[in-house]
Tab-separated table of C-alpha atoms in Angstrom:
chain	number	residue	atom	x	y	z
A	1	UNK	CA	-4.601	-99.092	61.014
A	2	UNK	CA	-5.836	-100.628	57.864
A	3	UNK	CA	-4.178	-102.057	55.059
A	4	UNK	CA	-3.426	-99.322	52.026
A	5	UNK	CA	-4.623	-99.955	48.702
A	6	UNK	CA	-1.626	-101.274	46.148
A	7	UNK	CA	-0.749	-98.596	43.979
A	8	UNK	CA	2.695	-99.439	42.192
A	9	UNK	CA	4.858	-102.052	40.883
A	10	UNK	CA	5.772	-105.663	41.577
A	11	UNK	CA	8.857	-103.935	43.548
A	12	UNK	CA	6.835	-101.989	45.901
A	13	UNK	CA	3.978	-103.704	48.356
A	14	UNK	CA	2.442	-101.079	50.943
A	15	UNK	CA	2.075	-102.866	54.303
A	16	UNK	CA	0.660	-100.801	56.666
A	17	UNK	CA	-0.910	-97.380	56.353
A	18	UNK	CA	-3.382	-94.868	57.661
A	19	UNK	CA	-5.231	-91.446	56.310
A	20	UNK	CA	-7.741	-89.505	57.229
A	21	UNK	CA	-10.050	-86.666	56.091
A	22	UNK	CA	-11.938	-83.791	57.333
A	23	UNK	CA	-13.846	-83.453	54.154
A	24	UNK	CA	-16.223	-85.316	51.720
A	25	UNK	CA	-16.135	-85.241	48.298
A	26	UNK	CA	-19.737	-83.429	48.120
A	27	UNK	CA	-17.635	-80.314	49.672
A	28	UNK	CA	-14.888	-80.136	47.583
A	29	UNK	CA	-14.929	-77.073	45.485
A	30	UNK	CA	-14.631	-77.835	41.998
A	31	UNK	CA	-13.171	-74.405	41.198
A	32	UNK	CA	-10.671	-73.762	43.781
A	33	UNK	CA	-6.879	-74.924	43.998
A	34	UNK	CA	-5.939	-76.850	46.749
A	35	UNK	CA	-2.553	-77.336	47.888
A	36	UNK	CA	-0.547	-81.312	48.102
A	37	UNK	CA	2.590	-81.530	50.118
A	38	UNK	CA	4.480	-85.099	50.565
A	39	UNK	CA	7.591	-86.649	51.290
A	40	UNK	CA	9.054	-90.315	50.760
A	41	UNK	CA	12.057	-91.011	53.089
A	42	UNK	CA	13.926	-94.166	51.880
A	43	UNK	CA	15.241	-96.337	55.311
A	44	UNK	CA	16.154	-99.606	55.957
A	45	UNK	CA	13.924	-101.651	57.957
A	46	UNK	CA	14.083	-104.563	60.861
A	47	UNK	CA	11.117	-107.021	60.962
A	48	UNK	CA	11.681	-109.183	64.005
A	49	UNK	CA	14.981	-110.682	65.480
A	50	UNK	CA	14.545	-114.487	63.440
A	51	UNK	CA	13.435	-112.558	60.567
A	52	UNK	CA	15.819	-110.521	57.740
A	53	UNK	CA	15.034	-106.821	57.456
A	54	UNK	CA	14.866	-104.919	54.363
A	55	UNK	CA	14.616	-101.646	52.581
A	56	UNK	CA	11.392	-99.540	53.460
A	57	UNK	CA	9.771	-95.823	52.413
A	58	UNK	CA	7.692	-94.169	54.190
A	59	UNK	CA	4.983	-91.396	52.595
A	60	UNK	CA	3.571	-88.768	54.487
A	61	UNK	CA	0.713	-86.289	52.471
A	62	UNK	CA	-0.928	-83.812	53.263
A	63	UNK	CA	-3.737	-81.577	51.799
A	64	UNK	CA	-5.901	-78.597	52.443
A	65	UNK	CA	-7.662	-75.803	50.832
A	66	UNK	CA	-6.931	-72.017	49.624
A	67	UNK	CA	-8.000	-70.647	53.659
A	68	UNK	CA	-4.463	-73.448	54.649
A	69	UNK	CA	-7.336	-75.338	56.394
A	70	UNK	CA	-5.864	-79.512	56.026
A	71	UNK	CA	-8.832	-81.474	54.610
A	72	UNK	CA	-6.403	-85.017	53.863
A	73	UNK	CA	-3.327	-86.517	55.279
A	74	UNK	CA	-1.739	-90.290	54.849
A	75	UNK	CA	0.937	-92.017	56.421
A	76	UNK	CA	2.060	-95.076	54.780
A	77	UNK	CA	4.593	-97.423	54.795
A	78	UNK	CA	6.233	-99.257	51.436
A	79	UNK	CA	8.380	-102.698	51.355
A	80	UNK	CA	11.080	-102.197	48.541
A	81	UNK	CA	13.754	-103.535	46.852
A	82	UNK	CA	17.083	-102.320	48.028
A	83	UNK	CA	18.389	-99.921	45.361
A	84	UNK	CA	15.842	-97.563	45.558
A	85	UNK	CA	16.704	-93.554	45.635
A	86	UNK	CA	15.439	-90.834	47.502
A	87	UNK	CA	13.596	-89.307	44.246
A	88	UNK	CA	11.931	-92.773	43.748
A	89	UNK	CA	10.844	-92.440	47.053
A	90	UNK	CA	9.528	-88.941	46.464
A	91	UNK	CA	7.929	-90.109	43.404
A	92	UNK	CA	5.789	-92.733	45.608
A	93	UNK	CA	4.642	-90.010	48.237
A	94	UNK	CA	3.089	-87.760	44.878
A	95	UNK	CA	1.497	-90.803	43.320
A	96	UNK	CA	0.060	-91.263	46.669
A	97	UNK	CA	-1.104	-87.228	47.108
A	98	UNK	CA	-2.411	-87.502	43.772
A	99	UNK	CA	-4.774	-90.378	44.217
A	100	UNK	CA	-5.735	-88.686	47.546
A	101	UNK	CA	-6.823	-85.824	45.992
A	102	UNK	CA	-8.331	-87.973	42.795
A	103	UNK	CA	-10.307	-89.936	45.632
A	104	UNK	CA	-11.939	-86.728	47.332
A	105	UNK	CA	-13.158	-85.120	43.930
A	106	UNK	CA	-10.493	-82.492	43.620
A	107	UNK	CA	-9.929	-81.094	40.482
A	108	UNK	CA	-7.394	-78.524	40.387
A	109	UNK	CA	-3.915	-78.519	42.404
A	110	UNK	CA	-0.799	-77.657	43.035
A	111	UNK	CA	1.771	-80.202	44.346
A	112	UNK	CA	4.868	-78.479	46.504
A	113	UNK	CA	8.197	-79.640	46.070
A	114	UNK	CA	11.123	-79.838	48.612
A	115	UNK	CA	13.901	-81.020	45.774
A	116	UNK	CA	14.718	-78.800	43.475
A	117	UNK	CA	15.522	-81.766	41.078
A	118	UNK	CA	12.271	-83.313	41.596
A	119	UNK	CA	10.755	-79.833	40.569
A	120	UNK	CA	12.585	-79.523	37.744
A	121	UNK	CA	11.774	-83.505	36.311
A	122	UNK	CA	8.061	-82.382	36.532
A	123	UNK	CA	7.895	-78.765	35.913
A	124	UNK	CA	7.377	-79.794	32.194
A	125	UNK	CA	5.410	-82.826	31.978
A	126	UNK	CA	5.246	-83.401	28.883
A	127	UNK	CA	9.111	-83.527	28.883
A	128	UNK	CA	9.542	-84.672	32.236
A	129	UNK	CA	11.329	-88.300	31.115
A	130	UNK	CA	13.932	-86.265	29.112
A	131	UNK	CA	14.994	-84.559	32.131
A	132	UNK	CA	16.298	-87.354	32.929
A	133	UNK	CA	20.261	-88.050	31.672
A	134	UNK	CA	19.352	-91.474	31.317
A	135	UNK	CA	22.618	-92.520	32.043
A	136	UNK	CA	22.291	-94.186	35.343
A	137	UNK	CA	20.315	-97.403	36.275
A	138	UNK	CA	18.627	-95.277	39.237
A	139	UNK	CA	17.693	-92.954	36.453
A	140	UNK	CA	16.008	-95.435	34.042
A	141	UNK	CA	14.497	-97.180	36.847
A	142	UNK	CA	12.318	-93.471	37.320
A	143	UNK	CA	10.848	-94.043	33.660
A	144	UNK	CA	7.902	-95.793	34.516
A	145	UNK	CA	7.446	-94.004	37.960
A	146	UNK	CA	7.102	-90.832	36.097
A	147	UNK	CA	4.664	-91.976	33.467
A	148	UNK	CA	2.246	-93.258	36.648
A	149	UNK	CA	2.794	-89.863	37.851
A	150	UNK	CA	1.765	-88.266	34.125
A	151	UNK	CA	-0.702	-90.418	34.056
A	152	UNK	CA	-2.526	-89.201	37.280
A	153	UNK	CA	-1.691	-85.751	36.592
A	154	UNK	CA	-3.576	-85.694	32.785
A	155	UNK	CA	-6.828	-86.749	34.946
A	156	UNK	CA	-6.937	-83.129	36.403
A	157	UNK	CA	-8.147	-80.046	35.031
A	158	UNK	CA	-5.157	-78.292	36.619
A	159	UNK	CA	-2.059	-79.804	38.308
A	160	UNK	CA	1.137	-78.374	38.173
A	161	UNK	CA	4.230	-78.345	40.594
A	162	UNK	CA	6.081	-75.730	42.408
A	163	UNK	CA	8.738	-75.288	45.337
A	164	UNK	CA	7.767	-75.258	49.054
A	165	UNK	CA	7.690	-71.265	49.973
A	166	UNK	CA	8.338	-70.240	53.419
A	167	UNK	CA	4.593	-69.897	54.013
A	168	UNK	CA	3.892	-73.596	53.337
A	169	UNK	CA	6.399	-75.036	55.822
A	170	UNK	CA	4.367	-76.362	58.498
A	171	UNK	CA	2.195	-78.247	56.168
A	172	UNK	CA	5.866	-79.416	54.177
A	173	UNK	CA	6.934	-80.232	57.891
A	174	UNK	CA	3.546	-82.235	58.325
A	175	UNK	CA	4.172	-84.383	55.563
A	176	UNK	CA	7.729	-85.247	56.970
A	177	UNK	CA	6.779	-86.335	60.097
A	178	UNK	CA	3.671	-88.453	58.551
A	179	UNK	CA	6.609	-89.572	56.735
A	180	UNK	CA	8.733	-90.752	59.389
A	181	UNK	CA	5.720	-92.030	61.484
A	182	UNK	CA	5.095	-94.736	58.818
A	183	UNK	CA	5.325	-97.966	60.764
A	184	UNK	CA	6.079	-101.445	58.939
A	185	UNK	CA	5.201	-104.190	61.140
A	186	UNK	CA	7.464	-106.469	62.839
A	187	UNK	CA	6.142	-109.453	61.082
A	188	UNK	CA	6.767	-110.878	57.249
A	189	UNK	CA	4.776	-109.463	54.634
A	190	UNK	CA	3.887	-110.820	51.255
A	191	UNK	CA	4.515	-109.009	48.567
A	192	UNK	CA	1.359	-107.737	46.285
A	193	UNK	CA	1.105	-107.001	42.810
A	194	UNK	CA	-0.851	-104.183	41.217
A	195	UNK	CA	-2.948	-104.966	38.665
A	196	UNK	CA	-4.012	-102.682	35.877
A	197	UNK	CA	-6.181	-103.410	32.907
A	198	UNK	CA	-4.936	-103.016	29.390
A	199	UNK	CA	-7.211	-100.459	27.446
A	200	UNK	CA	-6.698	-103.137	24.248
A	201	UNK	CA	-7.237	-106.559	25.386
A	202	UNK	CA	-9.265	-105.544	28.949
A	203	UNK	CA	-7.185	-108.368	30.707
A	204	UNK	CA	-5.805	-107.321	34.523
A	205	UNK	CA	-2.110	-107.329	33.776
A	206	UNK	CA	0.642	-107.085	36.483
A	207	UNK	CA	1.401	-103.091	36.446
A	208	UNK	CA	5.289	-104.005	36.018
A	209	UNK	CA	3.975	-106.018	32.539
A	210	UNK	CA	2.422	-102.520	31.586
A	211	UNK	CA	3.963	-100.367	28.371
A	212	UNK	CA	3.633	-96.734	28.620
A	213	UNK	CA	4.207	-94.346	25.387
A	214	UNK	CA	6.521	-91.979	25.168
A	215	UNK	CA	4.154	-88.534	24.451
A	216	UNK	CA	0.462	-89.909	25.824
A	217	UNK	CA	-0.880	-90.903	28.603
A	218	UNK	CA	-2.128	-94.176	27.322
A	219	UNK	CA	-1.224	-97.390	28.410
A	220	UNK	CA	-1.144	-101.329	27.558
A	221	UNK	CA	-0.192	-104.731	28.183
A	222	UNK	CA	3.440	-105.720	26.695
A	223	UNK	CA	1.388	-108.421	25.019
A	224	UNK	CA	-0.223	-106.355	22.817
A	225	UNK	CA	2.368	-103.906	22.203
A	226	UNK	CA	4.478	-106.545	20.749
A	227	UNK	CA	1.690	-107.677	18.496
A	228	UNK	CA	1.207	-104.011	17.996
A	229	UNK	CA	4.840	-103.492	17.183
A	230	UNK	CA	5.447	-106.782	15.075
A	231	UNK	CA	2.335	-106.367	12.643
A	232	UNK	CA	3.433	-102.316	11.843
A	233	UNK	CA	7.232	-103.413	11.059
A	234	UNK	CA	5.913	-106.401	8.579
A	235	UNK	CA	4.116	-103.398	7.151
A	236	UNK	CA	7.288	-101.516	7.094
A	237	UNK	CA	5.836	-98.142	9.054
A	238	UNK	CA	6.955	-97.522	12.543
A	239	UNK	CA	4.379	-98.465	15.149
A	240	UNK	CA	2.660	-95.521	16.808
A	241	UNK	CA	0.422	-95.592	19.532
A	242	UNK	CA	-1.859	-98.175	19.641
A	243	UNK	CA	-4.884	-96.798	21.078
A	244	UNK	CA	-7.152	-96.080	18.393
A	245	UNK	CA	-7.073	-92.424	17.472
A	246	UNK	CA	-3.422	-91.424	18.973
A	247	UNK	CA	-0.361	-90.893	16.447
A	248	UNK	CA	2.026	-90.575	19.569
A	249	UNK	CA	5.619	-92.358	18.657
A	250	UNK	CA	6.642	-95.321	20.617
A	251	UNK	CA	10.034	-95.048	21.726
A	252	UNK	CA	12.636	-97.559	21.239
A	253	UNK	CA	13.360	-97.362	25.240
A	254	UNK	CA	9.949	-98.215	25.883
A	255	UNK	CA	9.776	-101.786	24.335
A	256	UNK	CA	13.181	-102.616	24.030
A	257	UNK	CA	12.540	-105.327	27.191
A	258	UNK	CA	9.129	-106.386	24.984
A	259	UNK	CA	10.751	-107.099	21.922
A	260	UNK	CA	13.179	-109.971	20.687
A	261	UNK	CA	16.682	-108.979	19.113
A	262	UNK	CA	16.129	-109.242	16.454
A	263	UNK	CA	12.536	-106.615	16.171
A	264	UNK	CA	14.653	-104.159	18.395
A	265	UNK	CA	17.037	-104.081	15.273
A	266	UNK	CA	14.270	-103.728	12.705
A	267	UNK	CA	12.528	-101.053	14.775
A	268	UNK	CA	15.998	-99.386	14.736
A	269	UNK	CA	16.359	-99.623	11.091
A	270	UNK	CA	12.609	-98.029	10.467
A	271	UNK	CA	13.681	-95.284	12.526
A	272	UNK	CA	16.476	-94.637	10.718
A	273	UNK	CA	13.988	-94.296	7.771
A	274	UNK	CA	11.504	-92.478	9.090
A	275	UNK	CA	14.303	-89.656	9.302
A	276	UNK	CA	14.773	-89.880	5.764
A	277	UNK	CA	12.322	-88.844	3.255
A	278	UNK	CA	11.009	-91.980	0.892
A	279	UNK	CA	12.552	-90.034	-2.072
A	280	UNK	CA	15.680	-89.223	-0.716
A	281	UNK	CA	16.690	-93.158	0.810
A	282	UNK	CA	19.258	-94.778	-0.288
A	283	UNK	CA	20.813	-98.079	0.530
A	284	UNK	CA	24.575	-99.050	-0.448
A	285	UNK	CA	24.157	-102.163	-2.272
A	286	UNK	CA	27.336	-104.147	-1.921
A	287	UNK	CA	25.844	-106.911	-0.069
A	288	UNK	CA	27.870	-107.578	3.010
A	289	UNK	CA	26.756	-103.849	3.461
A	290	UNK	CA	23.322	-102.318	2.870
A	291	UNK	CA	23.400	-98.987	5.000
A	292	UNK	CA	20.707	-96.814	4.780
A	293	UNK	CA	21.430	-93.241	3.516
A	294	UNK	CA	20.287	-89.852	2.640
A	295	UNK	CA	20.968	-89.024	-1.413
A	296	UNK	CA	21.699	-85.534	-0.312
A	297	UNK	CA	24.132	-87.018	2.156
A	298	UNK	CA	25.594	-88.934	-0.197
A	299	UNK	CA	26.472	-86.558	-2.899
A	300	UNK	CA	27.931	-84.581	-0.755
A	301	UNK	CA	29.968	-86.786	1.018
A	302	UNK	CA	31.092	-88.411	-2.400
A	303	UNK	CA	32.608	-85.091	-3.727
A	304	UNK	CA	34.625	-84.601	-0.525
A	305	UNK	CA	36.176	-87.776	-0.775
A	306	UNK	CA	36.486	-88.469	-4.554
A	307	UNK	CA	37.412	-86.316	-7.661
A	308	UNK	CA	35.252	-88.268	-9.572
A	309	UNK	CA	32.503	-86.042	-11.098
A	310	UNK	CA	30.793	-88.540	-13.248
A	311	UNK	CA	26.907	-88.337	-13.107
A	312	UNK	CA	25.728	-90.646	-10.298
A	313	UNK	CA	29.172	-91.394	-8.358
A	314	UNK	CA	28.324	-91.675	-4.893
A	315	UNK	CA	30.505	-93.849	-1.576
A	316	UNK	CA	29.092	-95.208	0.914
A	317	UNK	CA	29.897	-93.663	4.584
A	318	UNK	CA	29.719	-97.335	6.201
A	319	UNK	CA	32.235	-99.604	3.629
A	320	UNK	CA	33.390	-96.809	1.557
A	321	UNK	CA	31.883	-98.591	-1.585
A	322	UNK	CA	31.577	-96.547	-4.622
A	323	UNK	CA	27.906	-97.240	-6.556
A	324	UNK	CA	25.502	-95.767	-8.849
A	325	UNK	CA	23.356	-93.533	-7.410
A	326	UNK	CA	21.020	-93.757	-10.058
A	327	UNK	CA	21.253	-97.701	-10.416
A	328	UNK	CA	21.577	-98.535	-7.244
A	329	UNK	CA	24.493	-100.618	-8.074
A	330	UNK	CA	28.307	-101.313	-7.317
A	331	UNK	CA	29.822	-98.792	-9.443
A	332	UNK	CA	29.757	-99.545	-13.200
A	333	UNK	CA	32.909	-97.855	-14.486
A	334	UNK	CA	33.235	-96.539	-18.075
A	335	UNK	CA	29.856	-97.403	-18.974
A	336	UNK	CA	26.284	-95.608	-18.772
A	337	UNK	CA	23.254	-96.241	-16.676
A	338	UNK	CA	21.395	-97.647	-19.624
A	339	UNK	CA	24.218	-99.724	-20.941
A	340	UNK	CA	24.487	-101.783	-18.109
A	341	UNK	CA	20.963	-102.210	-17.234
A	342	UNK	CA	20.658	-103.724	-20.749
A	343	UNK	CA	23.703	-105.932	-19.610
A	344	UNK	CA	22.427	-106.757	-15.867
A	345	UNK	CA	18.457	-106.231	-15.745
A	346	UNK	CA	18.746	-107.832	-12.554
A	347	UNK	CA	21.213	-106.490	-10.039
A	348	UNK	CA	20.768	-109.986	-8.291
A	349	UNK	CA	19.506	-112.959	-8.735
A	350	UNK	CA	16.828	-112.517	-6.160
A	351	UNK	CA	15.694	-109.611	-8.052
A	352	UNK	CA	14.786	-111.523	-11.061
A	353	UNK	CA	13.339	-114.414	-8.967
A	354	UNK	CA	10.908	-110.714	-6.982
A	355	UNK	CA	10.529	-109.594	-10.526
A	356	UNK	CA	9.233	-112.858	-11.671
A	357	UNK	CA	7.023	-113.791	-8.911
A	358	UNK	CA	5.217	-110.459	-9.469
A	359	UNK	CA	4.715	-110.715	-13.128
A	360	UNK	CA	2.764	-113.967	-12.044
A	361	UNK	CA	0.908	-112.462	-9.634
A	362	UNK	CA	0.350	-109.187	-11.812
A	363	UNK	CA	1.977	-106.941	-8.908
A	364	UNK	CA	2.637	-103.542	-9.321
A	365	UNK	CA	5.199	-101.153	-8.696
A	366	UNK	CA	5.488	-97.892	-7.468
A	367	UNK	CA	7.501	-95.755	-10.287
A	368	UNK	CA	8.911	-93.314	-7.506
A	369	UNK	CA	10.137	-95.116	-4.987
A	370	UNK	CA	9.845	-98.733	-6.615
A	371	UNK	CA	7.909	-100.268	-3.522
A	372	UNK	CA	6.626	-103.644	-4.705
A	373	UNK	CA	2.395	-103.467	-4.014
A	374	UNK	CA	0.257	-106.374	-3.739
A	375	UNK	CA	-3.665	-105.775	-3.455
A	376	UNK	CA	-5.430	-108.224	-1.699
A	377	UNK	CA	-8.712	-106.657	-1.229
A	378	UNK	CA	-9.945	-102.700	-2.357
A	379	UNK	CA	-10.029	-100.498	-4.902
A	380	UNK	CA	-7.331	-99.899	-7.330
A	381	UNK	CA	-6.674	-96.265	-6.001
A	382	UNK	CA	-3.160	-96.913	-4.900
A	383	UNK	CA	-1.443	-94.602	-1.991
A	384	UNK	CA	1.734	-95.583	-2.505
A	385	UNK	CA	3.775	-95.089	1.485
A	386	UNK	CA	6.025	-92.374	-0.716
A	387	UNK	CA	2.757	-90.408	-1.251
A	388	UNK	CA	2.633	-91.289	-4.837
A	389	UNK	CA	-1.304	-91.990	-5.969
A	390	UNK	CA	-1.756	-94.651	-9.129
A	391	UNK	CA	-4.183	-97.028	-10.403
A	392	UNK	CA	-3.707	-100.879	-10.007
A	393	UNK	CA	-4.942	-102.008	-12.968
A	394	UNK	CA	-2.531	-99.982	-15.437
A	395	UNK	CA	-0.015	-97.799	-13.102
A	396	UNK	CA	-1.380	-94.749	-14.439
A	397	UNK	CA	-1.008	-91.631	-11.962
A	398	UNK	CA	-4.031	-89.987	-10.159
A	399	UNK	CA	-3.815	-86.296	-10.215
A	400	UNK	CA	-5.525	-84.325	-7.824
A	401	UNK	CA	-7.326	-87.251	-6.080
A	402	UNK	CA	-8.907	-88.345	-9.350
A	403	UNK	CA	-8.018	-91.064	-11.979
A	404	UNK	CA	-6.202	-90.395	-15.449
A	405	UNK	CA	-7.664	-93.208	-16.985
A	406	UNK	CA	-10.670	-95.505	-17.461
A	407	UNK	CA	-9.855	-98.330	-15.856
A	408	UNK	CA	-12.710	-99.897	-13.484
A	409	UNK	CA	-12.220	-98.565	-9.645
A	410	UNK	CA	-13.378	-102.310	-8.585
A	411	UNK	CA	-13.280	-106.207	-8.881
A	412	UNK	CA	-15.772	-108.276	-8.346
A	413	UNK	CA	-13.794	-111.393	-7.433
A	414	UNK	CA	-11.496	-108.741	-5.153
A	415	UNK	CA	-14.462	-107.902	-2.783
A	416	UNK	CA	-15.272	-110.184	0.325
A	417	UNK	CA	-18.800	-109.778	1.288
């Protein structure tokens, strides 16, 4: 027997474990398609009579080649906390198979399922966490289980499940009883803790510390996602992916346990925007309200609630608040868009102190979508976040890529060298 290598989370610990193999890398056949079978039985566990017993799985694996001839099997046994599920347990045994067959070179498979549910989690991987209903904590607990099990499966040239056929029983029956051999031993074990190193900082970070996203394969430490995360909503975009190169969206569910309240709730809002073209956003500006809405939306919820035809009436869904559309203010009855801007410039008093401050700092303006733009450091080719393109020094649009007036593209004083 020899201890098995760590492989999961900080609520899994292998303890004792065995495998063996008829074949050597250097034989594998890089073209054919072997076959993985395993099986994780959930059970509980007695270490000795002074001792308290626990939950245990056992994993049982087995794989051979196209001519059925077995070139790997495992038997391994798992300490675990006691809530785990059969399909967790499952989950274990194919992250095992997998590294198996990483281990020995292969480099196209096909792993056989005995549950039908299983099977149908991972027959579309890159869907397989919205099979889940998500509406059990047995369910969510799968999440990052699954995205090991992507994970290992993008490092193949081929890997895809399917359902044990009649022909494959004895080696589905093999991996069952490999299963069931699994032996913990009848002393206390201490728990270990995977380590896996974070592709942005290259620190060793506690696997259960680990962020995956939602539609990639790639990884990091919850340490840097939630630098990641904070820097991109002071930006006001939603954070994507953080490994250089990948546009992937990071899901709210992912980093809700990495973030403070108060970022979840900002990361909610963005993604609320992000649904919403630039253009088209509106927010109701009573004050003890501010919902975010579409213009469309608005309109046409306005004339199903209200008679009122005038140019610009709109209501709020969230406090029913009528408002200018146009204005972006509380409803100015009986009087025109341009009559009461010349009576209220400022809608609030913290717009005039905004309006003020960037007069001082010459700050400009977006005239689509009104985004207040500082430029530290660059040219004055603007790209506004609403797509609109304008120059810095005078607000004049660029058409076409290419400027509509004369000012200078540079500052001296702006560049750091």
């Amino acid at each position: 027997m020899e201890n098995a290598e760590v492989l999961n989370n900080v609520d899994y610990a292998y303890v004792e474990g065995s495998s063996s193999s008829s074949s050597s890398s250097s034989s594998v056949d890089e073209n054919e398609i072997y076959s993985v079978y395993f099986k994780g039985l959930v059970r509980e566990e007695k270490a000795n009579d002074s001792e308290m017993g626990g939950v245990g799985i056992g994993i049982g694996v087995v794989i051979c080649d196209s001519m059925k001839h077995m070139i790997f099997e495992s038997s391994k046994a798992m300490k675990s906390r006691g809530d785990t599920c059969r399909l967790e347990a499952r989950l274990e045994a194919l992250i095992e198979g997998l590294t198996g067959a990483k281990q020995l070179g292969i480099r196209r498979l096909r792993f056989f399922c005995k549950s039908r549910k299983l099977y149908n989690y991972l027959i579309d991987d890159e869907n397989a966490e919205e099979g889940l209903n998500m509406e059990t904590a047995e369910e969510l607990r799968m999440i990052p289980t699954i995205g090991r099990v992507k994970s290992l499966r993008a490092q193949f040239e081929e890997c895809s499940p399917s359902l044990v056929r009649k022909d494959d029983a004895e080696f589905g029956r093999r991996a069952d009883n490999l299963a069931r051999k699994a032996k913990f031993p009848q002393v206390s074990c201490p728990e270990v803790i995977s380590k896996e190193t974070c592709e942005i900082c290259m620190e060793d970070t506690d696997v259960v510390n680990m962020l995956s996203v939602h539609n990639c394969t790639h990884r990091c430490c919850s340490s840097c996602a939630k630098k990641h995360i904070e820097v991109k909503l002071r930006e006001g975009t939603l954070p994507k992916c953080p490994q250089d190169g990948c546009h992937s969206d990071i899901k709210i569910d992912k980093c809700i346990n990495v973030l403070s309240p108060e970022l979840v709730e900002v990361l909610n809002q963005r993604v609320k925007e992000a649904k919403i073209p630039v253009l088209d956003r509106i927010y109701c500006p009573h004050p003890r309200c501010s919902n975010l809405m579409s213009k469309t939306e608005v309109l046409n919820y306005s004339k199903s609630r209200s008679n009122n035809t005038e140019n610009g009436y709109g209501i709020c869904f969230k406090c029913h608040g009528p408002f200018c559309i146009n204005c972006k203010v509380p409803w100015h009855n009986e009087m025109t868009c341009s009559d009461y801007k010349e009576l209220h410039p400022y809608s609030c008093i913290e717009d005039e102190m905004l309006s003020s401050l960037a007069k001082r700092n010459s700050w400009q303006q977006c005239i689509k979508c009104s985004h207040m733009i500082e430029l530290d450091v660059g040219c004055y080719h603007i790209i506004c976040r609403c797509g609109h393109q304008f120059c810095y020094t005078c607000g004049s649009e660029w058409k076409e890529n290419k400027a509509t007036c004369n000012c200078p593209l540079w500052d001296e004083d702006r560049i750091i060298y």
